[in-house]
PDB file of C-alpha atoms and ligand atoms in Angstrom:
ATOM      1  CA  MET A   1     -12.840  15.404   4.870  1.00  0.00           C
ATOM      2  CA  MET A   2     -13.026  11.633   4.477  1.00  0.00           C
ATOM      3  CA  ARG A   3     -15.799  10.361   2.209  1.00  0.00           C
ATOM      4  CA  ILE A   4     -17.182   6.847   2.604  1.00  0.00           C
ATOM      5  CA  LEU A   5     -19.079   5.497  -0.391  1.00  0.00           C
ATOM      6  CA  HIS A   6     -21.717   3.006   0.770  1.00  0.00           C
ATOM      7  CA  VAL A   7     -23.012   0.803  -2.045  1.00  0.00           C
ATOM      8  CA  SER A   8     -25.961  -1.299  -0.893  1.00  0.00           C
ATOM      9  CA  CYS A   9     -27.015  -4.103  -3.181  1.00  0.00           C
ATOM     10  CA  SER A  10     -29.780  -6.096  -1.518  1.00  0.00           C
ATOM     11  CA  PRO A  11     -33.287  -5.979  -3.004  1.00  0.00           C
ATOM     12  CA  ARG A  12     -34.439  -6.086   0.647  1.00  0.00           C
ATOM     13  CA  GLY A  13     -33.067  -2.628   1.317  1.00  0.00           C
ATOM     14  CA  GLN A  14     -32.438  -1.499   4.867  1.00  0.00           C
ATOM     15  CA  ILE A  15     -33.920  -4.613   6.509  1.00  0.00           C
ATOM     16  CA  SER A  16     -31.406  -6.822   4.733  1.00  0.00           C
ATOM     17  CA  GLU A  17     -28.635  -8.704   6.483  1.00  0.00           C
ATOM     18  CA  SER A  18     -25.943  -7.318   4.197  1.00  0.00           C
ATOM     19  CA  TYR A  19     -27.133  -3.734   4.800  1.00  0.00           C
ATOM     20  CA  ARG A  20     -27.066  -4.381   8.552  1.00  0.00           C
ATOM     21  CA  LEU A  21     -23.484  -5.689   8.358  1.00  0.00           C
ATOM     22  CA  SER A  22     -22.315  -2.901   6.063  1.00  0.00           C
ATOM     23  CA  ARG A  23     -23.754  -0.306   8.479  1.00  0.00           C
ATOM     24  CA  LYS A  24     -21.727  -1.920  11.283  1.00  0.00           C
ATOM     25  CA  ILE A  25     -18.569  -1.510   9.222  1.00  0.00           C
ATOM     26  CA  ILE A  26     -19.475   2.128   8.677  1.00  0.00           C
ATOM     27  CA  GLU A  27     -20.004   2.609  12.423  1.00  0.00           C
ATOM     28  CA  PHE A  28     -16.454   1.365  13.054  1.00  0.00           C
ATOM     29  CA  LEU A  29     -15.125   3.708  10.363  1.00  0.00           C
ATOM     30  CA  LEU A  30     -17.047   6.615  11.876  1.00  0.00           C
ATOM     31  CA  GLU A  31     -15.592   5.861  15.283  1.00  0.00           C
ATOM     32  CA  ARG A  32     -12.192   6.548  13.770  1.00  0.00           C
ATOM     33  CA  GLU A  33     -13.275   9.436  11.568  1.00  0.00           C
ATOM     34  CA  PRO A  34     -16.363  10.994  13.203  1.00  0.00           C
ATOM     35  CA  ALA A  35     -16.508  13.807  10.667  1.00  0.00           C
ATOM     36  CA  ALA A  36     -16.535  11.461   7.670  1.00  0.00           C
ATOM     37  CA  ILE A  37     -19.290  11.928   5.121  1.00  0.00           C
ATOM     38  CA  VAL A  38     -21.248   8.828   4.106  1.00  0.00           C
ATOM     39  CA  VAL A  39     -22.510   8.841   0.532  1.00  0.00           C
ATOM     40  CA  ASP A  40     -25.278   6.264   0.043  1.00  0.00           C
ATOM     41  CA  ARG A  41     -25.578   4.629  -3.356  1.00  0.00           C
ATOM     42  CA  VAL A  42     -28.592   2.332  -3.192  1.00  0.00           C
ATOM     43  CA  ILE A  43     -28.624  -0.069  -6.115  1.00  0.00           C
ATOM     44  CA  GLY A  44     -30.309  -3.202  -4.775  1.00  0.00           C
ATOM     45  CA  THR A  45     -33.766  -2.156  -5.852  1.00  0.00           C
ATOM     46  CA  GLY A  46     -32.758  -1.866  -9.489  1.00  0.00           C
ATOM     47  CA  ALA A  47     -31.813   1.814  -9.603  1.00  0.00           C
ATOM     48  CA  ILE A  48     -28.960   1.071 -12.007  1.00  0.00           C
ATOM     49  CA  SER A  49     -30.198  -0.253 -15.302  1.00  0.00           C
ATOM     50  CA  HIS A  50     -28.198  -2.602 -17.464  1.00  0.00           C
ATOM     51  CA  ILE A  51     -25.742  -1.043 -19.862  1.00  0.00           C
ATOM     52  CA  ASP A  52     -27.221   0.032 -23.185  1.00  0.00           C
ATOM     53  CA  GLU A  53     -26.287  -0.301 -26.838  1.00  0.00           C
ATOM     54  CA  SER A  54     -24.208   2.879 -27.123  1.00  0.00           C
ATOM     55  CA  TYR A  55     -22.140   1.973 -24.074  1.00  0.00           C
ATOM     56  CA  ALA A  56     -21.493  -1.582 -25.266  1.00  0.00           C
ATOM     57  CA  THR A  57     -20.563  -0.271 -28.699  1.00  0.00           C
ATOM     58  CA  ALA A  58     -18.143   2.293 -27.289  1.00  0.00           C
ATOM     59  CA  LEU A  59     -16.458  -0.100 -24.882  1.00  0.00           C
ATOM     60  CA  GLY A  60     -16.278  -2.796 -27.492  1.00  0.00           C
ATOM     61  CA  GLY A  61     -13.968  -0.503 -29.480  1.00  0.00           C
ATOM     62  CA  ILE A  62     -16.490  -0.186 -32.287  1.00  0.00           C
ATOM     63  CA  GLN A  63     -16.767   3.582 -31.791  1.00  0.00           C
ATOM     64  CA  GLN A  64     -14.773   6.119 -29.773  1.00  0.00           C
ATOM     65  CA  SER A  65     -15.646   6.111 -26.078  1.00  0.00           C
ATOM     66  CA  SER A  66     -16.774   9.594 -25.131  1.00  0.00           C
ATOM     67  CA  ALA A  67     -19.324  11.014 -22.751  1.00  0.00           C
ATOM     68  CA  GLU A  68     -19.800  13.934 -25.173  1.00  0.00           C
ATOM     69  CA  ARG A  69     -20.650  11.589 -27.940  1.00  0.00           C
ATOM     70  CA  PHE A  70     -23.131   9.693 -25.783  1.00  0.00           C
ATOM     71  CA  PRO A  71     -24.471  12.350 -23.440  1.00  0.00           C
ATOM     72  CA  GLU A  72     -27.428  10.222 -22.370  1.00  0.00           C
ATOM     73  CA  GLY A  73     -27.878   6.710 -21.082  1.00  0.00           C
ATOM     74  CA  ALA A  74     -25.317   4.323 -19.679  1.00  0.00           C
ATOM     75  CA  MET A  75     -22.264   6.420 -20.604  1.00  0.00           C
ATOM     76  CA  ALA A  76     -23.536   9.402 -18.616  1.00  0.00           C
ATOM     77  CA  ARG A  77     -24.499   7.103 -15.759  1.00  0.00           C
ATOM     78  CA  SER A  78     -21.024   5.544 -15.911  1.00  0.00           C
ATOM     79  CA  GLU A  79     -19.405   9.009 -15.653  1.00  0.00           C
ATOM     80  CA  GLU A  80     -21.521   9.786 -12.604  1.00  0.00           C
ATOM     81  CA  LEU A  81     -20.767   6.481 -10.836  1.00  0.00           C
ATOM     82  CA  ILE A  82     -17.037   6.608 -11.583  1.00  0.00           C
ATOM     83  CA  GLN A  83     -16.833  10.175 -10.311  1.00  0.00           C
ATOM     84  CA  GLU A  84     -18.649   9.141  -7.142  1.00  0.00           C
ATOM     85  CA  LEU A  85     -16.164   6.307  -6.620  1.00  0.00           C
ATOM     86  CA  GLU A  86     -13.134   8.461  -7.473  1.00  0.00           C
ATOM     87  CA  SER A  87     -14.133  11.109  -4.972  1.00  0.00           C
ATOM     88  CA  SER A  88     -14.432   8.593  -2.121  1.00  0.00           C
ATOM     89  CA  ASP A  89     -11.607   7.727   0.278  1.00  0.00           C
ATOM     90  CA  CYS A  90     -13.070   4.414   1.283  1.00  0.00           C
ATOM     91  CA  MET A  91     -15.880   2.179  -0.009  1.00  0.00           C
ATOM     92  CA  VAL A  92     -18.244  -0.178   1.804  1.00  0.00           C
ATOM     93  CA  ILE A  93     -20.284  -2.620  -0.283  1.00  0.00           C
ATOM     94  CA  GLY A  94     -23.177  -4.516   1.287  1.00  0.00           C
ATOM     95  CA  THR A  95     -24.252  -7.444  -0.861  1.00  0.00           C
ATOM     96  CA  PRO A  96     -26.136 -10.721  -0.653  1.00  0.00           C
ATOM     97  CA  MET A  97     -24.874 -13.821  -2.478  1.00  0.00           C
ATOM     98  CA  HIS A  98     -27.156 -14.694  -5.387  1.00  0.00           C
ATOM     99  CA  ASN A  99     -26.601 -17.989  -7.156  1.00  0.00           C
ATOM    100  CA  PHE A 100     -23.069 -18.299  -5.817  1.00  0.00           C
ATOM    101  CA  ALA A 101     -22.109 -14.893  -7.167  1.00  0.00           C
ATOM    102  CA  VAL A 102     -22.907 -11.168  -6.987  1.00  0.00           C
ATOM    103  CA  PRO A 103     -26.547 -10.077  -7.458  1.00  0.00           C
ATOM    104  CA  SER A 104     -27.344  -8.679 -10.885  1.00  0.00           C
ATOM    105  CA  ALA A 105     -27.725  -5.165  -9.419  1.00  0.00           C
ATOM    106  CA  LEU A 106     -24.101  -5.196  -8.288  1.00  0.00           C
ATOM    107  CA  LYS A 107     -23.009  -6.615 -11.629  1.00  0.00           C
ATOM    108  CA  ALA A 108     -24.800  -3.735 -13.380  1.00  0.00           C
ATOM    109  CA  TRP A 109     -22.910  -1.216 -11.171  1.00  0.00           C
ATOM    110  CA  ILE A 110     -19.620  -3.005 -11.908  1.00  0.00           C
ATOM    111  CA  ASP A 111     -20.328  -2.855 -15.650  1.00  0.00           C
ATOM    112  CA  HIS A 112     -20.602   0.940 -15.314  1.00  0.00           C
ATOM    113  CA  ILE A 113     -17.449   1.525 -13.264  1.00  0.00           C
ATOM    114  CA  VAL A 114     -15.025  -0.978 -14.811  1.00  0.00           C
ATOM    115  CA  ARG A 115     -14.453   0.906 -18.031  1.00  0.00           C
ATOM    116  CA  VAL A 116     -11.555   0.546 -20.434  1.00  0.00           C
ATOM    117  CA  ARG A 117      -9.448   3.720 -20.930  1.00  0.00           C
ATOM    118  CA  CYS A 118     -11.260   5.290 -18.000  1.00  0.00           C
ATOM    119  CA  THR A 119     -10.741   3.136 -14.891  1.00  0.00           C
ATOM    120  CA  PHE A 120      -8.285   0.632 -16.408  1.00  0.00           C
ATOM    121  CA  ASN A 121      -6.053   0.251 -19.445  1.00  0.00           C
ATOM    122  CA  ALA A 122      -5.539  -2.923 -21.422  1.00  0.00           C
ATOM    123  CA  THR A 123      -1.786  -3.166 -22.092  1.00  0.00           C
ATOM    124  CA  LYS A 124       0.410  -5.815 -23.648  1.00  0.00           C
ATOM    125  CA  ASP A 125       1.311  -6.853 -20.090  1.00  0.00           C
ATOM    126  CA  GLY A 126      -2.316  -7.165 -19.025  1.00  0.00           C
ATOM    127  CA  TYR A 127      -4.854  -4.890 -17.363  1.00  0.00           C
ATOM    128  CA  LYS A 128      -3.548  -1.859 -15.453  1.00  0.00           C
ATOM    129  CA  GLY A 129      -5.789  -0.086 -12.955  1.00  0.00           C
ATOM    130  CA  ILE A 130      -6.142   3.686 -13.203  1.00  0.00           C
ATOM    131  CA  LEU A 131      -7.915   4.504  -9.923  1.00  0.00           C
ATOM    132  CA  ARG A 132      -5.830   5.298  -6.852  1.00  0.00           C
ATOM    133  CA  ASP A 133      -6.123   2.525  -4.294  1.00  0.00           C
ATOM    134  CA  ARG A 134      -8.292   2.985  -1.204  1.00  0.00           C
ATOM    135  CA  PRO A 135      -9.728   0.602   1.405  1.00  0.00           C
ATOM    136  CA  VAL A 136     -12.773  -1.373   0.303  1.00  0.00           C
ATOM    137  CA  TYR A 137     -14.882  -3.330   2.787  1.00  0.00           C
ATOM    138  CA  VAL A 138     -17.411  -5.862   1.541  1.00  0.00           C
ATOM    139  CA  ALA A 139     -20.251  -7.111   3.770  1.00  0.00           C
ATOM    140  CA  VAL A 140     -21.659 -10.358   2.380  1.00  0.00           C
ATOM    141  CA  SER A 141     -24.779 -12.192   3.469  1.00  0.00           C
ATOM    142  CA  SER A 142     -25.663 -15.678   2.258  1.00  0.00           C
ATOM    143  CA  GLY A 143     -28.378 -18.224   2.950  1.00  0.00           C
ATOM    144  CA  GLY A 144     -25.874 -21.058   3.243  1.00  0.00           C
ATOM    145  CA  ARG A 145     -22.195 -21.140   4.103  1.00  0.00           C
ATOM    146  CA  TYR A 146     -19.556 -20.612   1.440  1.00  0.00           C
ATOM    147  CA  SER A 147     -16.364 -20.500   3.529  1.00  0.00           C
ATOM    148  CA  GLY A 148     -14.771 -22.719   6.146  1.00  0.00           C
ATOM    149  CA  GLY A 149     -15.136 -26.420   6.794  1.00  0.00           C
ATOM    150  CA  ARG A 150     -18.946 -26.347   6.782  1.00  0.00           C
ATOM    151  CA  ALA A 151     -19.239 -24.755   3.324  1.00  0.00           C
ATOM    152  CA  ARG A 152     -21.526 -26.716   1.030  1.00  0.00           C
ATOM    153  CA  GLN A 153     -21.563 -24.578  -2.074  1.00  0.00           C
ATOM    154  CA  PRO A 154     -19.221 -22.861  -4.521  1.00  0.00           C
ATOM    155  CA  ASN A 155     -18.240 -19.241  -4.047  1.00  0.00           C
ATOM    156  CA  PHE A 156     -17.704 -17.083  -7.114  1.00  0.00           C
ATOM    157  CA  LEU A 157     -18.624 -13.894  -5.253  1.00  0.00           C
ATOM    158  CA  THR A 158     -15.537 -13.012  -3.209  1.00  0.00           C
ATOM    159  CA  PRO A 159     -12.919 -14.005  -5.824  1.00  0.00           C
ATOM    160  CA  TYR A 160     -14.863 -12.121  -8.493  1.00  0.00           C
ATOM    161  CA  ILE A 161     -15.161  -8.905  -6.476  1.00  0.00           C
ATOM    162  CA  LYS A 162     -11.469  -9.057  -5.538  1.00  0.00           C
ATOM    163  CA  THR A 163     -10.427  -9.631  -9.141  1.00  0.00           C
ATOM    164  CA  VAL A 164     -12.662  -7.068 -10.797  1.00  0.00           C
ATOM    165  CA  LEU A 165     -11.847  -4.302  -8.294  1.00  0.00           C
ATOM    166  CA  GLY A 166      -8.160  -5.186  -8.643  1.00  0.00           C
ATOM    167  CA  VAL A 167      -8.415  -4.553 -12.374  1.00  0.00           C
ATOM    168  CA  ILE A 168      -9.317  -0.896 -11.778  1.00  0.00           C
ATOM    169  CA  GLY A 169      -6.665  -0.406  -9.097  1.00  0.00           C
ATOM    170  CA  LEU A 170      -8.523  -1.231  -5.882  1.00  0.00           C
ATOM    171  CA  SER A 171      -6.481  -3.968  -4.252  1.00  0.00           C
ATOM    172  CA  ASP A 172      -7.089  -3.271  -0.555  1.00  0.00           C
ATOM    173  CA  VAL A 173     -10.302  -5.320  -0.208  1.00  0.00           C
ATOM    174  CA  THR A 174     -11.504  -6.849   3.082  1.00  0.00           C
ATOM    175  CA  PHE A 175     -14.522  -9.148   3.355  1.00  0.00           C
ATOM    176  CA  PHE A 176     -16.828  -9.713   6.316  1.00  0.00           C
ATOM    177  CA  SER A 177     -19.767 -12.088   6.171  1.00  0.00           C
ATOM    178  CA  VAL A 178     -22.902 -13.376   7.800  1.00  0.00           C
ATOM    179  CA  GLU A 179     -23.260 -16.843   6.290  1.00  0.00           C
ATOM    180  CA  GLY A 180     -26.182 -19.189   6.895  1.00  0.00           C
ATOM    181  CA  SER A 181     -29.103 -16.776   7.111  1.00  0.00           C
ATOM    182  CA  SER A 182     -31.416 -19.588   5.921  1.00  0.00           C
ATOM    183  CA  LEU A 183     -30.159 -22.111   8.456  1.00  0.00           C
ATOM    184  CA  GLY A 184     -32.314 -21.017  11.366  1.00  0.00           C
ATOM    185  CA  PRO A 185     -32.175 -18.438  14.153  1.00  0.00           C
ATOM    186  CA  GLN A 186     -29.315 -20.084  16.009  1.00  0.00           C
ATOM    187  CA  ALA A 187     -27.129 -20.164  12.902  1.00  0.00           C
ATOM    188  CA  VAL A 188     -27.908 -16.489  12.277  1.00  0.00           C
ATOM    189  CA  THR A 189     -27.061 -15.544  15.865  1.00  0.00           C
ATOM    190  CA  GLU A 190     -23.758 -17.429  15.594  1.00  0.00           C
ATOM    191  CA  ALA A 191     -22.925 -15.923  12.218  1.00  0.00           C
ATOM    192  CA  ARG A 192     -23.666 -12.392  13.425  1.00  0.00           C
ATOM    193  CA  ALA A 193     -21.535 -12.946  16.521  1.00  0.00           C
ATOM    194  CA  GLY A 194     -18.694 -14.245  14.337  1.00  0.00           C
ATOM    195  CA  ALA A 195     -18.956 -11.180  12.099  1.00  0.00           C
ATOM    196  CA  ASP A 196     -18.945  -8.884  15.147  1.00  0.00           C
ATOM    197  CA  ARG A 197     -15.798 -10.586  16.434  1.00  0.00           C
ATOM    198  CA  ALA A 198     -14.082 -10.252  13.059  1.00  0.00           C
ATOM    199  CA  LEU A 199     -15.040  -6.559  12.914  1.00  0.00           C
ATOM    200  CA  ARG A 200     -13.728  -5.846  16.410  1.00  0.00           C
ATOM    201  CA  GLU A 201     -10.464  -7.632  15.622  1.00  0.00           C
ATOM    202  CA  HIS A 202     -10.032  -5.795  12.361  1.00  0.00           C
ATOM    203  CA  PHE A 203     -10.863  -2.360  13.728  1.00  0.00           C
ATOM    204  CA  SER A 204      -9.160  -2.782  17.107  1.00  0.00           C
ATOM    205  CA  PRO A 205      -7.122   0.280  18.097  1.00  0.00           C
ATOM    206  CA  SER A 206      -3.881  -1.602  17.416  1.00  0.00           C
ATOM    207  CA  CYS A 207      -4.731  -1.538  13.688  1.00  0.00           C
ATOM    208  CA  ALA A 208      -3.580   1.460  11.691  1.00  0.00           C
ATOM    209  CA  PRO A 209      -6.319   4.120  11.351  1.00  0.00           C
ATOM    210  CA  VAL A 210      -8.050   4.522   8.026  1.00  0.00           C
ATOM    211  CA  SER A 211      -6.850   7.824   6.703  1.00  0.00           C
ATOM    212  CA  PRO A 212      -8.095   9.518   3.565  1.00  0.00           C
ATOM    213  CA  ALA A 213      -6.391   7.931   0.586  1.00  0.00           C
ATOM    214  CA  ARG A 214      -3.526   9.875  -0.918  1.00  0.00           C
ATOM    215  CA  ILE A 215      -4.265  11.880  -4.022  1.00  0.00           C
ATOM    216  CA  ALA A 216      -2.405  10.173  -6.835  1.00  0.00           C
TER     217      ALA A 216
HETATM  218  C1  FMN B   1     -32.115 -14.983  -6.257  1.00  0.00           C
HETATM  219  C2  FMN B   1     -31.447 -15.484  -5.004  1.00  0.00           C
HETATM  220  C3  FMN B   1     -30.375 -16.345  -5.105  1.00  0.00           C
HETATM  221  C4  FMN B   1     -29.730 -16.794  -3.964  1.00  0.00           C
HETATM  222  N1  FMN B   1     -28.633 -17.581  -4.089  1.00  0.00           N
HETATM  223  C5  FMN B   1     -27.958 -17.977  -2.985  1.00  0.00           C
HETATM  224  C6  FMN B   1     -26.764 -18.735  -3.104  1.00  0.00           C
HETATM  225  O1  FMN B   1     -26.282 -19.043  -4.175  1.00  0.00           O
HETATM  226  N2  FMN B   1     -26.149 -19.112  -1.970  1.00  0.00           N
HETATM  227  C7  FMN B   1     -26.626 -18.790  -0.727  1.00  0.00           C
HETATM  228  O2  FMN B   1     -26.003 -19.145   0.259  1.00  0.00           O
HETATM  229  N3  FMN B   1     -27.754 -18.048  -0.593  1.00  0.00           N
HETATM  230  C8  FMN B   1     -28.413 -17.631  -1.687  1.00  0.00           C
HETATM  231  N4  FMN B   1     -29.533 -16.860  -1.563  1.00  0.00           N
HETATM  232  C9  FMN B   1     -29.968 -16.454  -0.218  1.00  0.00           C
HETATM  233  C10 FMN B   1     -29.420 -15.089   0.175  1.00  0.00           C
HETATM  234  O3  FMN B   1     -28.033 -14.989  -0.075  1.00  0.00           O
HETATM  235  C11 FMN B   1     -29.665 -14.868   1.662  1.00  0.00           C
HETATM  236  O4  FMN B   1     -31.049 -14.888   1.922  1.00  0.00           O
HETATM  237  C12 FMN B   1     -29.032 -13.613   2.164  1.00  0.00           C
HETATM  238  O5  FMN B   1     -28.987 -13.629   3.559  1.00  0.00           O
HETATM  239  C13 FMN B   1     -29.802 -12.372   1.690  1.00  0.00           C
HETATM  240  O6  FMN B   1     -29.108 -11.229   2.110  1.00  0.00           O
HETATM  241  P1  FMN B   1     -29.842  -9.828   2.235  1.00  0.00           P
HETATM  242  O7  FMN B   1     -30.741  -9.902   3.423  1.00  0.00           O
HETATM  243  O8  FMN B   1     -28.706  -8.889   2.422  1.00  0.00           O
HETATM  244  O9  FMN B   1     -30.564  -9.617   0.938  1.00  0.00           O
HETATM  245  C14 FMN B   1     -30.200 -16.399  -2.689  1.00  0.00           C
HETATM  246  C15 FMN B   1     -31.296 -15.540  -2.588  1.00  0.00           C
HETATM  247  C16 FMN B   1     -31.917 -15.089  -3.733  1.00  0.00           C
HETATM  248  C17 FMN B   1     -33.084 -14.143  -3.601  1.00  0.00           C
END
């Protein structure tokens, strides 16, 4: 049965714009796969702490990386989060833009799942992802606009997410956004309508159905 991992990153929880948009993505996915299981990983309220000393030491190559050696703390949390991601067939991330980039809660999650010798290898030819690829949808909400002709700010969020997920083997990443949430009700209405249009186009029946990712 298809498993959808829903990672929600806004400190505003279920009333947030990014949560709202990510739930819409999930509704489209459920239309295609009504029996799919949705696994909610709520991180926006600080549920994932920053990595700790033992984890940084292990990943820095100073000691052997091993969950047995570090049964507590960030290493154990990393095992849990990686397993959760590995067992999903599809992932939906709902995230606000914070200071032109990902919020610190999402960065903390990334620090736990992008792990050398576990989700990627560093080779002489560069980084090689270990995870099997699967569709990833990212719902972004921002106060101003960061894409298109009316963008007035830099955007480190989408290129960063694409790059860092690519490192671990997830290259099928699609972004949807509601941009301009601070620009007044009309801007929000327009941005939501634009996101709805983009969702309908992407998930229209002519697109290939999302099927559970192949087991590598
Ligand atoms: C700490 C912080 C930093 C922010 N930085 C940006 C930013 O760089 N660019 C932007 O457009 N909006 C920024 N915003 C506004 C949020 O992106 C915006 O309110 C967004 O719609 C919140 O989404 P949410 O409802 O999913 O949390 C920031 C908000 C906060 C709290």
